[in-house]
Short mmCIF file of C-alpha atoms in Angstrom, two decimals:
data_model
loop_
_atom_site.label_atom_id
_atom_site.label_comp_id
_atom_site.label_asym_id
_atom_site.label_seq_id
_atom_site.Cartn_x
_atom_site.Cartn_y
_atom_site.Cartn_z
CA MET A 7 193.47 -24.32 27.69
CA ARG A 8 192.29 -21.30 25.78
CA ILE A 9 188.51 -20.66 26.04
CA ARG A 10 187.07 -19.52 22.77
CA PRO A 11 184.11 -17.12 22.68
CA LEU A 12 180.75 -18.42 21.54
CA PRO A 13 180.22 -18.02 17.79
CA ALA A 14 177.73 -15.45 16.57
CA ILE A 15 175.13 -18.16 15.92
CA PHE A 16 174.48 -18.29 19.67
CA THR A 17 172.11 -15.34 19.78
CA ALA A 18 169.64 -14.79 22.63
CA SER A 19 167.07 -16.76 20.64
CA ALA A 20 169.42 -19.70 20.08
CA LEU A 21 170.37 -19.79 23.75
CA ALA A 22 166.69 -19.78 24.68
CA LEU A 23 166.13 -22.80 22.47
CA LEU A 24 168.98 -24.65 24.15
CA THR A 25 167.44 -23.81 27.54
CA ALA A 26 164.09 -25.20 26.37
CA CYS A 27 165.69 -28.52 25.49
CA ALA A 28 167.50 -28.68 28.83
CA SER A 29 164.44 -27.93 30.98
CA GLY A 30 161.71 -29.99 29.33
CA GLY A 31 159.47 -29.28 26.38
CA SER A 32 160.86 -28.50 22.95
CA PRO A 33 161.72 -25.23 21.21
CA PRO A 34 159.27 -23.47 18.92
CA PRO A 35 159.84 -23.49 15.14
CA THR A 36 162.51 -21.19 13.77
CA GLY A 37 162.73 -19.02 10.67
CA ALA A 38 159.63 -18.13 8.69
CA GLU A 39 157.56 -20.88 10.31
CA GLY A 40 158.36 -19.57 13.76
CA GLU A 41 157.60 -15.97 12.83
CA ALA A 42 154.24 -17.03 11.40
CA LEU A 43 153.43 -18.96 14.59
CA PHE A 44 154.34 -16.04 16.86
CA ALA A 45 152.22 -13.67 14.73
CA ALA A 46 149.27 -16.08 14.94
CA PHE A 47 149.40 -16.09 18.75
CA SER A 48 150.16 -12.38 19.18
CA THR A 49 146.79 -10.66 19.09
CA THR A 50 143.68 -10.11 21.22
CA TRP A 51 141.34 -13.04 21.87
CA ALA A 52 137.71 -13.11 23.06
CA LEU A 53 136.22 -16.06 24.95
CA ASN A 54 133.62 -18.09 23.06
CA LEU A 55 131.18 -18.92 25.87
CA ASP A 56 129.24 -21.49 23.84
CA GLU A 57 132.35 -23.55 23.13
CA SER A 58 134.00 -23.25 26.55
CA ASP A 59 133.69 -24.82 29.98
CA THR A 60 133.14 -22.68 33.04
CA PHE A 61 135.37 -23.23 36.06
CA GLN A 62 132.34 -24.24 38.12
CA GLN A 63 131.43 -26.94 35.58
CA ALA A 64 134.99 -28.25 35.62
CA LEU A 65 135.13 -28.22 39.43
CA GLU A 66 131.83 -30.05 39.81
CA GLU A 67 132.85 -32.71 37.30
CA ALA A 68 136.19 -33.24 39.06
CA GLN A 69 134.52 -33.51 42.46
CA GLY A 70 131.93 -35.95 41.12
CA ALA A 71 134.65 -38.07 39.52
CA THR A 72 136.58 -38.42 42.80
CA ALA A 73 133.69 -38.73 45.27
CA PRO A 74 133.54 -42.21 46.87
CA GLY A 75 131.16 -44.41 44.88
CA ALA A 76 130.57 -41.70 42.29
CA ALA A 77 129.90 -42.45 38.67
CA ALA A 78 130.96 -39.35 36.80
CA GLY A 79 128.89 -38.40 33.78
CA GLY A 80 130.72 -38.18 30.48
CA ARG A 81 131.27 -35.06 28.48
CA GLY A 82 128.15 -34.30 26.53
CA GLY A 83 128.04 -33.62 22.83
CA GLY A 84 128.45 -29.92 22.24
CA ARG A 85 130.08 -27.41 24.54
CA GLY A 86 128.48 -24.59 26.41
CA GLY A 87 126.30 -27.10 28.23
CA ARG A 88 128.60 -29.83 27.02
CA ARG A 89 129.47 -31.63 30.23
CA GLY A 90 127.37 -34.48 31.57
CA GLY A 91 126.26 -34.44 35.19
CA ALA A 92 128.39 -35.96 37.92
CA GLY A 93 126.88 -38.40 40.36
CA GLY A 94 127.74 -39.28 43.95
CA GLY A 95 128.66 -37.10 46.90
CA PHE A 96 131.23 -36.46 49.62
CA THR A 97 131.22 -37.39 53.28
CA ASP A 98 131.99 -34.59 55.74
CA ALA A 99 135.46 -36.06 56.31
CA THR A 100 136.15 -36.15 52.56
CA ARG A 101 135.03 -32.54 52.15
CA GLU A 102 137.28 -31.41 54.99
CA GLY A 103 140.21 -33.26 53.43
CA LEU A 104 139.57 -31.60 50.09
CA ARG A 105 139.47 -28.15 51.69
CA SER A 106 142.92 -28.70 53.21
CA ASN A 107 144.30 -30.15 49.95
CA MET A 108 142.89 -27.48 47.63
CA LEU A 109 144.72 -24.37 48.83
CA GLY A 110 144.59 -21.79 46.05
CA VAL A 111 142.15 -23.70 43.81
CA GLN A 112 139.44 -21.02 43.76
CA GLU A 113 142.03 -18.29 43.23
CA LEU A 114 143.65 -20.19 40.35
CA GLY A 115 140.26 -21.02 38.86
CA GLY A 116 139.27 -17.37 39.01
CA MET A 117 142.30 -16.36 36.93
CA ALA A 118 140.44 -17.35 33.76
CA SER A 119 139.57 -14.33 31.64
CA SER A 120 136.91 -13.59 29.01
CA ARG A 121 139.38 -11.59 26.94
CA LEU A 122 143.16 -11.66 26.73
CA ALA A 123 146.04 -10.29 24.70
CA LEU A 124 149.12 -12.32 23.86
CA ALA A 125 152.54 -11.26 22.57
CA VAL A 126 155.00 -14.12 22.15
CA SER A 127 158.39 -14.93 20.68
CA ALA A 128 161.02 -17.61 21.26
CA THR A 129 162.40 -15.62 24.20
CA SER A 130 159.34 -13.82 25.62
CA ILE A 131 155.76 -14.71 26.54
CA GLN A 132 153.37 -11.93 27.56
CA VAL A 133 149.86 -12.72 28.75
CA ARG A 134 147.49 -9.79 29.38
CA PRO A 135 144.03 -10.87 30.64
CA ASP A 136 141.29 -8.24 30.83
CA GLY A 137 140.83 -7.26 34.46
CA GLY A 138 143.54 -9.67 35.56
CA ILE A 139 147.24 -9.61 36.36
CA GLY A 140 149.52 -9.48 33.32
CA LEU A 141 152.58 -11.67 33.01
CA ASP A 142 155.90 -10.93 31.29
CA LEU A 143 157.75 -14.23 31.22
CA VAL A 144 161.03 -15.54 29.86
CA PRO A 145 160.47 -19.17 28.86
CA HIS A 146 161.90 -21.68 31.34
CA GLU A 147 162.89 -18.98 33.85
CA PRO A 148 160.65 -19.14 36.98
CA MET A 149 159.37 -15.95 38.56
CA THR A 150 157.55 -15.43 41.87
CA ARG A 151 154.37 -13.44 42.41
CA THR A 152 152.32 -12.78 45.54
CA ILE A 153 148.54 -12.58 45.14
CA GLY A 154 146.70 -11.89 48.36
CA ASP A 155 147.92 -14.45 50.88
CA LEU A 156 149.26 -16.78 48.20
CA GLN A 157 152.83 -17.01 46.96
CA LEU A 158 153.13 -18.36 43.42
CA SER A 159 156.01 -19.66 41.35
CA ILE A 160 155.26 -19.06 37.66
CA THR A 161 157.04 -20.70 34.72
CA ALA A 162 156.37 -20.54 30.97
CA ARG A 163 157.53 -23.25 28.57
CA TRP A 164 157.51 -23.74 24.83
CA ASP A 165 156.68 -27.21 23.53
CA GLY A 166 156.84 -27.11 19.76
CA ARG A 167 153.87 -25.16 18.39
CA GLU A 168 152.24 -24.61 21.78
CA PHE A 169 153.29 -23.07 25.06
CA SER A 170 152.23 -23.43 28.66
CA VAL A 171 152.17 -21.23 31.75
CA GLU A 172 152.37 -23.02 35.10
CA ARG A 173 151.41 -21.38 38.40
CA GLN A 174 152.44 -23.27 41.53
CA VAL A 175 150.95 -22.15 44.85
CA GLN A 176 153.38 -22.68 47.68
CA GLU A 177 152.14 -25.77 49.57
CA GLY A 178 149.01 -25.72 47.42
CA ALA A 179 147.54 -26.39 43.99
CA THR A 180 149.18 -26.05 40.58
CA LEU A 181 147.52 -24.54 37.50
CA THR A 182 148.93 -25.37 34.07
CA GLU A 183 147.48 -23.51 31.08
CA THR A 184 148.45 -24.82 27.64
CA TYR A 185 147.92 -22.46 24.70
CA ARG A 186 147.45 -23.68 21.13
CA VAL A 187 146.30 -21.76 18.08
CA SER A 188 144.23 -23.44 15.36
CA ASP A 189 145.72 -24.20 11.95
CA SER A 190 143.47 -21.52 10.45
CA GLY A 191 144.73 -18.99 13.01
CA ASP A 192 141.26 -17.79 14.00
CA ARG A 193 140.91 -19.73 17.27
CA LEU A 194 142.93 -20.12 20.44
CA TYR A 195 142.50 -23.17 22.65
CA VAL A 196 143.51 -22.98 26.31
CA GLU A 197 143.55 -26.23 28.28
CA ARG A 198 143.53 -25.45 32.01
CA VAL A 199 144.51 -28.22 34.43
CA ILE A 200 144.50 -27.64 38.20
CA ARG A 201 146.25 -30.33 40.22
CA THR A 202 145.48 -30.38 43.93
CA ARG A 203 147.40 -31.97 46.78
CA GLY A 204 145.72 -35.35 46.97
CA GLY A 205 142.38 -34.05 45.72
CA PRO A 206 140.74 -34.03 42.29
CA ILE A 207 142.34 -32.93 39.03
CA ILE A 208 140.26 -30.14 37.51
CA ARG A 209 140.25 -29.88 33.70
CA GLN A 210 138.75 -26.91 31.91
CA THR A 211 138.78 -26.13 28.19
CA GLN A 212 138.49 -22.55 26.95
CA VAL A 213 138.01 -21.59 23.31
CA PHE A 214 138.80 -18.04 22.15
CA ASP A 215 138.00 -16.32 18.87
CA ARG A 216 140.41 -13.87 17.28
CA ALA A 217 139.32 -10.35 18.20
CA GLY A 218 142.32 -8.28 17.13
#
């Protein structure tokens, strides 16, 4: 049987969209809508401290929520000091178990940045945090990176009008950052979720203002 070449419609962008569908998530918009979305993401962003959680706040809330007999406080009204307190405590055995299950948690938590630059398209996602390690990613194509003693597998994914970057520590925790820009285009929301091996799930919200 004669194998016909792919038609011209299957550009690199089109093939990337097919890959997105095959590996979870959904492709970003195409045409003028897609170009407008990529332009909205692709600038420099500055962290709004008053509207954002700190990693320490998120960690304490997660630990309080999973401590035996704990009654975790709810999220308060208003950010900045927006989280309620977390009750309860850990036994020594529980703390030791958490330490063994939370390999890479502090390192992943510390990857948050107060300023970052993004440059995105259907086929490329670049994340440049101030003072951090930049990433040049092809959506849905894993890459490996060694940071100190940790080996990470890193994957970016488009899911409609938002994208995520997942960092998996070998035999350790996983950080998923989901990026979404506001309808007005002046704010970037980053939802950070760290999943540990049998320990707490740490959820941190960061809000960035357009700075570029």
